[in-house]
Amino acid sequence: MTQSVKGMRDLWGTELAYFQFIERACHQIMESHGYQEIRTPIVESTDLFSRGVGSTTDIVNKEMYTFRDRSDRSLTLRPENTASVVRAIIQNKLLESNDPLHLFYIGPMFRYERMQAGRYRQFWQIGAESIGIASPESEVESIIMLFDFLTSLGLGDLSLSINSVGFPEERASFYVALKAFVKDREQAFCEDCRRRIEDNPLRVLDCKVSSCQTALTGHPEILNFLSNESQSHHEKFQKCLQSSRIPFLSNPKMVRGLDYYTRTTFEVLSSDLGAQSALLGGGRYDRLIQDLGGPPTPAFGWAIGLDRLVSLVMKKNISLPSKPRILLIPVGETMINDAFELARSLWADGHSVELETRGVPLKKSLSSANRKGHSHAFILGESEKAKGIITVKFLMTGKQEEWLLSEISSRILHI
Ligand code: HAM
């Protein structure tokens, strides 16, 4: 039998119900903060990501699903969505008025990563991008929305790690200091880090190899090398977080795996996620829009790993809002049309009702309803019709009641 591709999975049943619950909560919170949804294609030109995410990053070097189409164009399944959103706003001229833009997205991303629990090759992200505002306050507004969202899902106890990586031109003197530090202890670093220190020194700081992390003890900290403006931006950001009562920790090693960040970077980790502890990450990217051909425009955003968010919410036993699941069963060959009539009036009132159309004996329908987790069976036979009622069977308790046909819709609201 043909199986799904390694690292790409089907979603259904309870797990999908959690995805949908979280997606609904996401739409609500984004709308209340004035963020509008954007949907971009899953496939983009490869150069969007090599230019946007950075040609020396792991994502571009090792993890992209890149292929040639029938016209020999190099295309890539999006590994992330910030570069795509930026392309979309430039292409569709969404920046012309110079007003700020607040956009969000929910969708699948693709990275050819080594398989581990919580790491998929097709995974889902919820992301928010705030475009056109340079202030630290706009960063805090976006983070407040993020924390309100996580709190509304029952995850109020997560902590934020923050750092600033400044602008590329401010990093030169930091790189000199970091290179000298690594050179002094070269043997203690892995082969990848010895290469990275030449190609992309920031990447050494977030190497996952534990001996490299030990070797980094006492490393030069990027914040000390930044301009006065970047340092004061970072201070304002921290003060604003404090006054907004968002707890945070400074982490001088947190530089993120994508090259477009400028100044503020942040992540939220959770020990409940095991080895893949990053729940979300983001930061400021004030050069990306210009680098991809748009006008110079500051921007800030983040993305949550939705698969990981769902697993956290499920682990914490946060229960889903439950609605009655009703199976309407016509009994006897003559009752199907009456059942259609009744079901259509209940559907029109917004109730969720499944209709038994197999024409099987009542006992068989009831066993299916029990197996499939229905909460109630509505039984409609000749005798019910004659009395103008329906028999309601509460499947959890076995209790049975008779309801007037005219009252069904309003009584469903109270079960
Ligand atoms: P990222 O840190 O690469 O950032 O990804 C964000 C989140 O996506 C991660 O924290 C993680 O939860 C989830 N994620 C990443 N890879 C996988 C995977 N293989 N399986 C499951 N979940 C995964 C970005 O993508 C940036 N675009 C975020 C951003 C938006 N920055 C500014 N705006």
XYZ file of C-alpha atoms and ligand atoms in Angstrom:
448
model
C 0.000 0.000 0.000
C 1.259 3.508 -0.769
C 1.992 5.352 2.469
C 2.083 9.103 3.093
C 5.478 10.740 2.553
C 7.853 10.468 5.545
C 7.323 13.381 7.924
C 3.955 14.322 6.384
C 0.863 13.172 8.162
C -2.909 13.002 7.897
C -4.946 14.927 10.428
C -8.364 13.792 11.544
C -10.585 13.123 14.595
C -9.617 14.559 17.978
C -6.269 16.048 16.897
C -7.917 17.835 13.974
C -10.664 19.074 16.319
C -7.890 20.729 18.396
C -6.363 22.267 15.249
C -9.771 23.703 14.321
C -10.447 24.953 17.846
C -7.095 26.797 17.858
C -7.602 28.134 14.323
C -10.993 29.574 15.353
C -9.433 31.210 18.436
C -6.681 32.585 16.173
C -9.183 34.174 13.769
C -10.966 35.777 16.721
C -7.901 37.300 18.353
C -6.380 38.476 15.058
C -9.598 40.145 14.026
C -9.905 41.867 17.391
C -6.379 43.340 16.928
C -7.106 44.461 13.353
C -5.002 41.792 11.597
C -6.290 40.591 8.226
C -5.733 37.140 6.804
C -3.448 36.630 3.819
C -3.122 33.407 1.785
C -0.082 32.978 -0.420
C 0.781 30.053 -2.725
C 2.508 27.025 -1.208
C 5.019 27.012 -4.096
C 7.290 29.983 -4.808
C 10.358 30.676 -6.956
C 13.390 29.212 -5.182
C 15.290 32.525 -5.245
C 12.639 34.119 -2.976
C 13.877 31.963 -0.104
C 17.584 31.986 -0.947
C 17.435 35.799 -1.040
C 14.892 36.185 1.764
C 15.805 33.547 4.338
C 19.541 33.573 3.482
C 21.714 31.332 1.313
C 23.927 30.178 4.207
C 21.068 29.130 6.536
C 20.277 25.470 7.267
C 16.767 26.015 5.905
C 18.028 27.036 2.454
C 21.107 24.794 2.404
C 19.694 21.555 3.680
C 15.960 21.667 4.184
C 14.120 22.953 1.142
C 11.912 20.870 -1.129
C 13.162 22.278 -4.430
C 12.248 20.908 -7.848
C 12.102 21.947 -11.496
C 8.709 22.299 -13.152
C 7.982 21.328 -16.769
C 9.287 24.707 -17.940
C 12.547 24.155 -16.053
C 11.838 26.840 -13.444
C 13.333 26.181 -10.012
C 10.449 26.111 -7.529
C 10.339 25.456 -3.770
C 7.627 24.380 -1.331
C 7.630 27.272 1.139
C 9.763 26.485 4.221
C 8.300 29.546 6.003
C 5.878 32.307 5.111
C 7.473 35.670 5.936
C 9.339 35.881 2.624
C 6.132 34.898 0.767
C 4.057 37.533 2.593
C 6.669 40.164 1.766
C 6.663 39.106 -1.896
C 2.861 39.289 -1.909
C 2.688 42.788 -0.437
C 5.301 44.105 -2.884
C 3.715 42.387 -5.904
C 0.182 43.490 -5.011
C 1.320 47.011 -4.059
C -0.196 46.779 -0.593
C 2.307 49.300 0.740
C 1.499 52.200 -1.529
C -0.427 54.252 1.013
C 2.402 54.009 3.568
C -0.140 52.996 6.206
C 0.797 50.121 8.524
C -0.356 46.662 7.460
C -1.284 43.913 9.896
C -1.509 40.461 8.344
C -1.864 36.908 9.629
C -1.779 33.443 8.086
C -2.407 29.811 8.936
C -0.971 27.175 6.641
C 1.428 24.320 5.944
C 5.206 24.789 5.546
C 7.744 22.249 4.311
C 11.250 21.498 5.562
C 13.292 18.395 4.807
C 14.551 18.011 8.378
C 15.839 15.000 10.293
C 12.839 13.228 11.808
C 12.243 13.574 15.547
C 9.180 13.786 17.760
C 7.452 17.135 17.193
C 9.388 17.796 13.996
C 7.617 17.204 10.707
C 8.478 17.721 7.058
C 5.058 19.225 6.465
C 4.092 21.254 9.509
C 1.646 24.057 10.154
C 2.295 27.598 11.250
C 0.141 30.424 12.541
C 1.930 33.688 11.873
C 1.389 37.424 12.275
C 3.289 40.186 10.497
C 3.095 43.874 11.418
C 4.475 45.902 8.504
C 5.469 49.572 8.359
C 6.146 50.413 12.030
C 9.660 50.717 13.460
C 8.826 51.303 17.138
C 9.537 48.887 19.996
C 5.918 49.524 21.073
C 4.646 47.858 17.867
C 6.694 44.786 18.842
C 5.087 44.705 22.267
C 1.605 45.128 20.766
C 2.230 42.053 18.622
C 3.629 40.098 21.597
C 0.646 41.089 23.781
C -1.643 39.663 21.094
C 0.467 36.501 21.023
C 0.337 36.055 24.808
C -3.397 36.833 24.977
C -3.877 34.150 22.329
C -1.801 31.557 24.220
C -3.520 32.447 27.507
C -6.947 32.044 25.886
C -5.877 28.478 25.029
C -4.970 27.776 28.669
C -1.196 28.248 28.204
C -0.572 31.166 30.523
C 2.738 29.961 31.957
C 5.110 30.308 28.995
C 8.135 32.549 29.125
C 9.671 34.673 26.479
C 13.392 34.748 25.561
C 14.565 37.957 23.933
C 17.686 39.330 22.295
C 18.734 41.931 19.743
C 20.926 41.189 16.726
C 21.153 44.806 15.537
C 21.711 45.622 11.866
C 24.180 43.734 9.637
C 26.643 46.660 9.583
C 26.677 46.742 13.406
C 27.644 43.095 13.583
C 31.115 43.405 11.969
C 32.990 44.170 15.206
C 30.976 41.482 17.028
C 32.010 38.936 14.391
C 35.676 39.818 14.869
C 35.349 39.227 18.627
C 33.324 36.022 18.199
C 35.739 34.627 15.597
C 38.700 35.290 17.905
C 36.799 33.584 20.764
C 36.025 30.495 18.667
C 39.554 30.342 17.144
C 40.999 30.252 20.685
C 38.971 27.113 21.416
C 38.664 25.693 17.915
C 38.979 22.021 18.946
C 36.019 22.335 21.317
C 33.639 23.237 18.441
C 32.054 20.845 15.964
C 33.054 20.797 12.306
C 29.874 22.668 11.296
C 30.645 25.496 13.728
C 34.218 25.774 12.428
C 32.726 26.274 8.964
C 29.914 28.546 10.203
C 32.299 30.912 11.971
C 33.593 31.841 8.490
C 30.283 31.783 6.512
C 27.690 32.962 9.029
C 29.158 33.526 12.522
C 25.772 34.157 14.233
C 24.798 30.531 13.544
C 27.555 29.305 15.906
C 25.586 30.718 18.842
C 22.546 28.498 18.301
C 24.392 25.269 17.379
C 22.432 22.345 18.818
C 25.565 20.286 19.722
C 25.863 20.360 23.527
C 29.715 20.468 23.580
C 29.556 23.617 21.404
C 27.121 25.186 23.854
C 29.573 24.392 26.691
C 32.467 25.832 24.660
C 30.480 29.054 24.228
C 30.546 29.815 27.977
C 31.720 33.419 28.397
C 31.330 34.257 24.684
C 31.167 37.910 23.600
C 27.580 39.180 23.677
C 26.192 40.833 20.579
C 24.251 43.495 22.520
C 27.519 45.055 23.702
C 28.578 45.640 20.084
C 25.441 47.379 18.832
C 24.972 51.090 18.077
C 23.500 53.404 20.714
C 20.242 53.538 18.703
C 19.876 49.745 18.638
C 20.720 49.500 22.342
C 18.164 52.148 23.246
C 15.559 50.412 21.013
C 16.213 47.239 23.001
C 15.926 49.035 26.329
C 12.606 50.599 25.337
C 11.373 47.196 24.178
C 12.227 45.675 27.567
C 10.659 48.545 29.538
C 7.472 48.285 27.498
C 7.332 44.501 28.072
C 7.750 45.086 31.818
C 4.991 47.668 31.981
C 2.762 45.304 30.000
C 3.491 42.560 32.574
C 4.937 40.142 29.996
C 7.666 38.145 31.766
C 10.848 37.652 29.738
C 14.439 36.478 29.971
C 17.356 37.926 28.029
C 19.213 35.263 26.080
C 22.356 36.584 24.344
C 22.663 33.318 22.371
C 19.229 33.515 20.793
C 19.859 34.671 17.223
C 17.252 32.624 15.263
C 17.895 30.418 12.236
C 16.854 32.901 9.526
C 19.071 35.709 8.244
C 16.525 38.499 7.819
C 16.291 39.567 11.455
C 17.382 43.029 12.567
C 17.314 44.226 16.189
C 14.664 42.401 18.262
C 14.515 38.586 18.129
C 12.463 36.365 20.413
C 11.358 32.796 21.058
C 9.054 30.912 23.377
C 10.237 27.463 24.413
C 8.350 24.868 26.423
C 9.960 21.984 28.294
C 6.729 20.040 27.668
C 7.694 19.822 23.986
C 10.733 17.566 24.666
C 13.753 17.882 22.358
C 11.906 20.163 19.922
C 11.240 22.765 22.552
C 10.619 25.830 20.327
C 6.945 26.657 20.264
C 7.344 29.880 18.328
C 9.814 32.473 17.187
C 9.999 35.829 15.516
C 11.515 39.248 15.413
C 12.072 42.454 13.510
C 13.101 42.392 9.837
C 13.598 45.990 8.749
C 15.647 45.183 5.622
C 13.735 42.273 4.080
C 11.143 44.277 2.168
C 13.820 46.401 0.532
C 16.035 43.350 -0.112
C 13.159 41.712 -1.983
C 12.559 44.753 -4.204
C 10.101 46.841 -2.173
C 10.441 50.276 -0.573
C 12.455 50.526 2.680
C 9.855 49.429 5.251
C 10.293 48.275 8.851
C 8.468 45.099 9.922
C 8.042 42.687 12.810
C 6.383 39.308 13.163
C 6.304 35.796 14.543
C 5.163 32.281 13.736
C 3.934 29.513 16.027
C 4.392 25.826 15.181
C 0.742 24.780 15.157
C 1.472 21.026 15.422
C 3.490 21.783 18.569
C 0.838 24.137 19.945
C -1.805 21.427 19.481
C 0.358 18.840 21.239
C 0.865 21.238 24.194
C -2.840 22.033 24.473
C -3.674 18.303 24.310
C -0.980 17.439 26.905
C -2.442 19.975 29.316
C -5.816 18.231 28.998
C -7.464 21.458 27.964
C -10.922 20.340 26.954
C -12.638 21.353 23.743
C -15.957 23.162 23.912
C -18.399 20.339 23.265
C -21.654 20.482 21.337
C -24.237 17.683 21.315
C -23.617 15.205 18.489
C -27.016 14.047 17.324
C -27.947 11.158 15.046
C -31.469 11.389 13.633
C -32.793 7.903 12.902
C -35.961 7.375 10.832
C -37.572 4.038 11.751
C -39.440 2.205 8.995
C -39.325 2.766 5.247
C -41.986 5.477 5.230
C -40.259 7.867 7.635
C -37.250 8.997 5.596
C -39.028 11.990 4.045
C -40.245 13.191 7.470
C -36.681 12.794 8.725
C -35.347 14.894 5.832
C -37.920 17.563 6.666
C -37.008 17.615 10.359
C -33.234 17.531 9.697
C -33.491 20.439 7.260
C -35.314 22.594 9.773
C -32.694 21.754 12.470
C -29.817 22.455 10.044
C -31.442 25.776 9.140
C -31.459 26.640 12.867
C -27.705 25.963 12.994
C -27.795 22.622 14.846
C -25.379 19.850 14.091
C -27.350 16.722 13.202
C -26.286 13.634 11.257
C -28.984 11.751 9.389
C -29.195 7.933 9.233
C -29.902 7.097 5.573
C -28.824 3.446 5.437
C -32.296 2.037 6.172
C -30.836 -0.435 8.686
C -32.626 -1.739 11.823
C -32.792 0.740 14.733
C -30.489 -1.455 16.863
C -27.746 -1.264 14.257
C -28.050 2.532 13.967
C -27.845 2.891 17.762
C -24.712 0.720 17.949
C -23.038 2.848 15.244
C -24.051 6.023 17.094
C -22.487 4.685 20.313
C -19.299 3.634 18.542
C -18.950 6.971 16.740
C -19.356 8.974 19.952
C -22.750 10.546 19.282
C -24.277 12.028 22.409
C -27.948 11.695 21.406
C -30.125 9.643 19.063
C -33.371 11.225 17.837
C -35.734 8.431 16.870
C -38.605 9.178 14.491
C -41.046 6.324 13.725
C -44.708 6.049 12.732
C -45.873 6.142 16.359
C -43.784 9.270 17.132
C -45.185 10.948 14.004
C -48.750 10.120 15.047
C -48.153 11.739 18.480
C -46.242 14.769 17.072
C -43.121 13.867 19.089
C -39.650 12.456 18.766
C -37.946 9.939 21.090
C -34.662 11.330 22.383
C -32.159 8.767 23.637
C -29.272 10.112 25.771
C -26.548 7.728 24.683
C -24.178 8.327 27.628
C -26.793 7.418 30.269
C -29.382 5.374 28.352
C -32.080 7.784 29.573
C -35.000 8.365 27.175
C -37.397 11.319 26.777
C -40.197 12.358 24.442
C -39.989 15.868 22.952
C -42.685 17.718 21.007
C -41.598 18.118 17.379
C -42.256 21.856 17.597
C -39.910 22.225 20.614
C -36.898 20.235 19.409
C -34.847 23.152 18.132
C -35.091 25.164 21.343
C -34.591 22.106 23.605
C -31.329 21.158 21.818
C -29.868 24.416 23.109
C -30.271 23.149 26.687
C -28.721 19.690 26.398
P 10.909 29.520 12.651
O 11.542 29.661 14.006
O 11.747 28.902 11.590
O 10.445 30.981 12.225
O 9.578 28.701 12.793
C 8.571 29.087 13.716
C 8.028 27.882 14.453
O 7.604 26.877 13.516
C 9.049 27.144 15.326
O 9.199 27.779 16.580
C 8.412 25.771 15.463
O 7.424 25.749 16.477
C 7.709 25.593 14.126
N 8.503 24.679 13.285
C 9.598 24.954 12.560
N 10.043 23.836 11.943
C 9.196 22.837 12.278
C 9.103 21.443 11.957
N 9.955 20.862 11.134
N 8.092 20.718 12.501
C 7.205 21.300 13.343
N 7.221 22.611 13.669
C 8.214 23.373 13.160
C 9.830 31.269 11.034
O 9.387 30.442 10.280
C 9.666 32.754 10.792
N 9.007 32.929 9.493
C 8.861 33.402 11.906
C 8.654 34.870 11.674
C 7.523 35.472 11.211
N 9.555 35.822 11.856
C 9.036 36.990 11.530
N 7.805 36.774 11.112
